[in-house]
CSV table of C-alpha atoms and ligand atoms in Angstrom, one decimal:
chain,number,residue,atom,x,y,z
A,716,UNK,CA,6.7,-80.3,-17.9
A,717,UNK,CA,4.3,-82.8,-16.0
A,718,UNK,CA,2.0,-81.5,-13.5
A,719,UNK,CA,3.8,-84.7,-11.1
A,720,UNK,CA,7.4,-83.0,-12.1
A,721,UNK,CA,7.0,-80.0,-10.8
A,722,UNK,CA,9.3,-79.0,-7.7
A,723,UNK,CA,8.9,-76.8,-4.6
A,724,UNK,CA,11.6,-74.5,-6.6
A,725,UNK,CA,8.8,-74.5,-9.4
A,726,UNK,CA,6.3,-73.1,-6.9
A,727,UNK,CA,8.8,-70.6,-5.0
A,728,UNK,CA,9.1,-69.1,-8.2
A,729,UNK,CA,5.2,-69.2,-9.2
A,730,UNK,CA,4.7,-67.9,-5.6
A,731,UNK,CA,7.3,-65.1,-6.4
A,732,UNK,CA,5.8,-64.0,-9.5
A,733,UNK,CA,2.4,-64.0,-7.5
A,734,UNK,CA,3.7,-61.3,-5.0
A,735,UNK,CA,5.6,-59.5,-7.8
A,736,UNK,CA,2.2,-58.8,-9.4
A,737,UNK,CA,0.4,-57.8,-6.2
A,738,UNK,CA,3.2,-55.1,-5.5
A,739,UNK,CA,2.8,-54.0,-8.9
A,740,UNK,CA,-0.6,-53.6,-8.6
A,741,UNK,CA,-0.1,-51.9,-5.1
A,742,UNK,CA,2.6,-49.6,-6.4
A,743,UNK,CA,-0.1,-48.3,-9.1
A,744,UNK,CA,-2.8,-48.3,-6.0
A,745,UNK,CA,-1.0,-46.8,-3.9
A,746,UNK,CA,-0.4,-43.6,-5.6
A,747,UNK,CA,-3.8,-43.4,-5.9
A,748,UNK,CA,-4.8,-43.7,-2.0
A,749,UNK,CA,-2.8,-41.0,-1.4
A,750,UNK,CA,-5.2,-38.6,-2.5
A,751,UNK,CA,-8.6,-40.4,-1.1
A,752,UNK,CA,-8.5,-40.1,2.8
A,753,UNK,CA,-9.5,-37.1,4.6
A,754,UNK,CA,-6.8,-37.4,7.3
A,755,UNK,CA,-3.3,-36.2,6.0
A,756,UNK,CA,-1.6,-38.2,8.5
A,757,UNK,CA,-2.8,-41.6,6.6
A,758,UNK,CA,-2.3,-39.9,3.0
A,759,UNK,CA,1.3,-39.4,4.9
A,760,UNK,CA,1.6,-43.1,5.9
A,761,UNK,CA,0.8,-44.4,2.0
A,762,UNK,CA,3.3,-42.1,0.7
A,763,UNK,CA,5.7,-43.4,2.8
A,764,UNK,CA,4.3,-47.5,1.8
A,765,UNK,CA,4.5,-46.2,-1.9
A,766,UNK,CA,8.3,-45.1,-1.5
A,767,UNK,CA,8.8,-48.4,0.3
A,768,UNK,CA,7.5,-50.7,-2.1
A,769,UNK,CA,9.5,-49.5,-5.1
A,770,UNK,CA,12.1,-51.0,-2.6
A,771,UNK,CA,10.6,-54.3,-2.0
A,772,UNK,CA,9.6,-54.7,-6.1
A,773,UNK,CA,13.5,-54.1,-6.1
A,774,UNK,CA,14.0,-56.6,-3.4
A,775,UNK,CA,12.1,-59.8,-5.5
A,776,UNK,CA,14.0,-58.5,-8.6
A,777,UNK,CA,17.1,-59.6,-6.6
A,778,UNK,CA,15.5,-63.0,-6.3
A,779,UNK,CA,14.4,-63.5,-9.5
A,780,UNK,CA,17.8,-62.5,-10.7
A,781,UNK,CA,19.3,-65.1,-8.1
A,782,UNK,CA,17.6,-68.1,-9.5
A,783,UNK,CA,18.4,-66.8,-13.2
A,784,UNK,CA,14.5,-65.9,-14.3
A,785,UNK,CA,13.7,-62.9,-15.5
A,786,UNK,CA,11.6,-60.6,-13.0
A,787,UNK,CA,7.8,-61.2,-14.3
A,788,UNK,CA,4.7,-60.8,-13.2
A,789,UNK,CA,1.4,-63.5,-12.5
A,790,UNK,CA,-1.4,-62.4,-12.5
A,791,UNK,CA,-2.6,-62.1,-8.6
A,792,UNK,CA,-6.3,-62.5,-8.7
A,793,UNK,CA,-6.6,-62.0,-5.4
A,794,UNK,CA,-4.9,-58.3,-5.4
A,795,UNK,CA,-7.3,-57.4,-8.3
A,796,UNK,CA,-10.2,-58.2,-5.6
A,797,UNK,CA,-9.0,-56.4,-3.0
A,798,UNK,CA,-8.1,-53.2,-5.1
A,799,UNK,CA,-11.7,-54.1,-6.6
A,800,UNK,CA,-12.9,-53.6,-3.3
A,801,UNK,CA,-11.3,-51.0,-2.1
A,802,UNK,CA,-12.3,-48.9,-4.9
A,803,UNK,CA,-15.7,-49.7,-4.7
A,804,UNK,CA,-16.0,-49.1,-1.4
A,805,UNK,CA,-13.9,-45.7,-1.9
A,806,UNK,CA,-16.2,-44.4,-4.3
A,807,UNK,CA,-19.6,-45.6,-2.3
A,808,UNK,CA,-18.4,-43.8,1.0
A,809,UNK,CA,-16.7,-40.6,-0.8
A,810,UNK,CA,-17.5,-37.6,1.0
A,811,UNK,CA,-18.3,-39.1,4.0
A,812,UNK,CA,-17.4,-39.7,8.1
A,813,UNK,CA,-17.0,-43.5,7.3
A,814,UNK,CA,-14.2,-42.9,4.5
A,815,UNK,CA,-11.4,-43.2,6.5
A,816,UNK,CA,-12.4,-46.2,8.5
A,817,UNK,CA,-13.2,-47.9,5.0
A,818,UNK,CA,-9.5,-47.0,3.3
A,819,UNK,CA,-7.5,-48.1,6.3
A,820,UNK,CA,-9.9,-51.7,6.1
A,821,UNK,CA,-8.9,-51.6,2.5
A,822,UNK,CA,-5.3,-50.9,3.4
A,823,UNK,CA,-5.3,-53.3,6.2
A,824,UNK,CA,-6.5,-56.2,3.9
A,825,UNK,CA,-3.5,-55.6,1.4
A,826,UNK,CA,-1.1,-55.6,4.1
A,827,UNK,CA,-2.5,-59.2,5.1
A,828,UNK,CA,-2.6,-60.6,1.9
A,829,UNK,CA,1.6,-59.6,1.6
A,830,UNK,CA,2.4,-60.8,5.1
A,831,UNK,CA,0.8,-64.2,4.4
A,832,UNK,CA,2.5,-64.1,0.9
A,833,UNK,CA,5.9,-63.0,2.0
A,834,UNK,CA,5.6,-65.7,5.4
A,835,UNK,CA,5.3,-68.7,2.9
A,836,UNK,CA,8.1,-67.8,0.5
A,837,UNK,CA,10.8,-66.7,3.5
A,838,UNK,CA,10.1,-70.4,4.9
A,839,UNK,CA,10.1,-71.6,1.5
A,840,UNK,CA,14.0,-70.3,0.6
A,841,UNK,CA,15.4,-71.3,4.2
A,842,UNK,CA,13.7,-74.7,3.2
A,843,UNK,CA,15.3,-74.2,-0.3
A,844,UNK,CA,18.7,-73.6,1.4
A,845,UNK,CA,18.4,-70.1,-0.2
A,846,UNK,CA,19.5,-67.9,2.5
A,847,UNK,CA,20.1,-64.4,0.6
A,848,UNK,CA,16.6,-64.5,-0.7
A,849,UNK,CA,14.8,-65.1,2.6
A,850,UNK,CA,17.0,-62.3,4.5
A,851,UNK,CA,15.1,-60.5,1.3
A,852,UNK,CA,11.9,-61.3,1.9
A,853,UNK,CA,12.0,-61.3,5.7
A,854,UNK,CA,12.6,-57.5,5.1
A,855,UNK,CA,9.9,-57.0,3.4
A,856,UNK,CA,7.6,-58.7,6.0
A,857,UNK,CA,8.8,-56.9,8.2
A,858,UNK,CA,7.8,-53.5,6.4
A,859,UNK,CA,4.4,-55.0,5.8
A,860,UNK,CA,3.9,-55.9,9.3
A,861,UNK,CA,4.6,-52.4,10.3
A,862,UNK,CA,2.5,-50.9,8.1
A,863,UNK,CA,-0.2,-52.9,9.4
A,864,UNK,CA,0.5,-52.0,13.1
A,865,UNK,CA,0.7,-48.0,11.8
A,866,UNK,CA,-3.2,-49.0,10.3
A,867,UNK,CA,-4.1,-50.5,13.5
A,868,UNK,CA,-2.9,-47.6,15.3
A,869,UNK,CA,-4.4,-45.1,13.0
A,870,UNK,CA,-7.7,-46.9,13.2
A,871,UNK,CA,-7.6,-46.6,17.0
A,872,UNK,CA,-7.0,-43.0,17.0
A,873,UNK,CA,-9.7,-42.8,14.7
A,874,UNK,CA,-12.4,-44.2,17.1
A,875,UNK,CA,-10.7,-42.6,20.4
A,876,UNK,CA,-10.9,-39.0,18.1
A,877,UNK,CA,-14.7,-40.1,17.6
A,878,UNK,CA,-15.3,-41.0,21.2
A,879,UNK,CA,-13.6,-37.4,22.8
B,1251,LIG,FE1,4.5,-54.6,-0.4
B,1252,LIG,FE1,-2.0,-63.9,-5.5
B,1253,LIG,FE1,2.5,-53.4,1.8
């Protein structure tokens, strides 16, 4: 197909297999932030994300399943960054005060990265008169956006524990 053919449908579902990739890549993350921070209430909170985004991977296999594509992956560069990051950071700062602060950063830019993801392809559907698959992905916004409130919150009783 021509560059000049392609469709917004075309980029829903390149967009789709974008964010099915990241969340594939978080699910494997994940698991492993669990074990990294020193406060068990965050190791609590990732659990909790990991156990939510098996739902969500769910969730965009219900998409791809509504527009007759098999559920696959692209590549996300930009998820292999961040996780990049993250792990380099991780392994500079083991061991220290400054850990936490540094995994819930990490955490924090994952969590953006979704909830711009997820924002474009909800419009996208409604725009595509594809109503089942943005009530999808609305749901998982929303469980990214919470997640990032829970990491702002965490990150403030982190500096108010510091300040006491
Ligand atoms: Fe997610
Ligand atoms: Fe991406
Ligand atoms: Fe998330």
């Amino acid at each position: 197909m021509a560059a000049s053919d392609k469709t917004l449908d075309d980029l829903f579902v390149d967009m789709l297999k974008d964010v099915y990739s990241a969340e594939k890549q978080i699910l494997a993350a994940l698991g492993k932030m669990t074990k990294m921070p020193d406060s068990e209430k965050l190791a609590l909170a990732f659990d909790t994300h990991r156990a939510e985004t098996e739902g969500q991977i769910e969730r965009l296999e219900q998409i791809f399943a509504s527009v007759g594509k098999p559920p696959q992956g692209k590549t996300c560069a930009a998820m292999q960054g961040i996780l990049q990051e993250a792990n380099e950071m991780a392994e500079e700062f083991k061991g220290s005060d400054a850990l936490d602060a540094g995994i819930i950063a990490s955490a924090q830019a994952i969590e953006h990265y979704e909830i711009t993801r997820y924002g474009t392809l909800k419009s996208w559907a409604l725009e595509l008169g594809m109503q089942d698959a943005a009530r999808l992905l609305e749901r998982n916004l929303q469980e990214e956006k919470k997640t990032d409130q829970l990491l702002t919150k965490m990150a403030e009783e982190r500096i108010n524990a510091r300040a006491a």
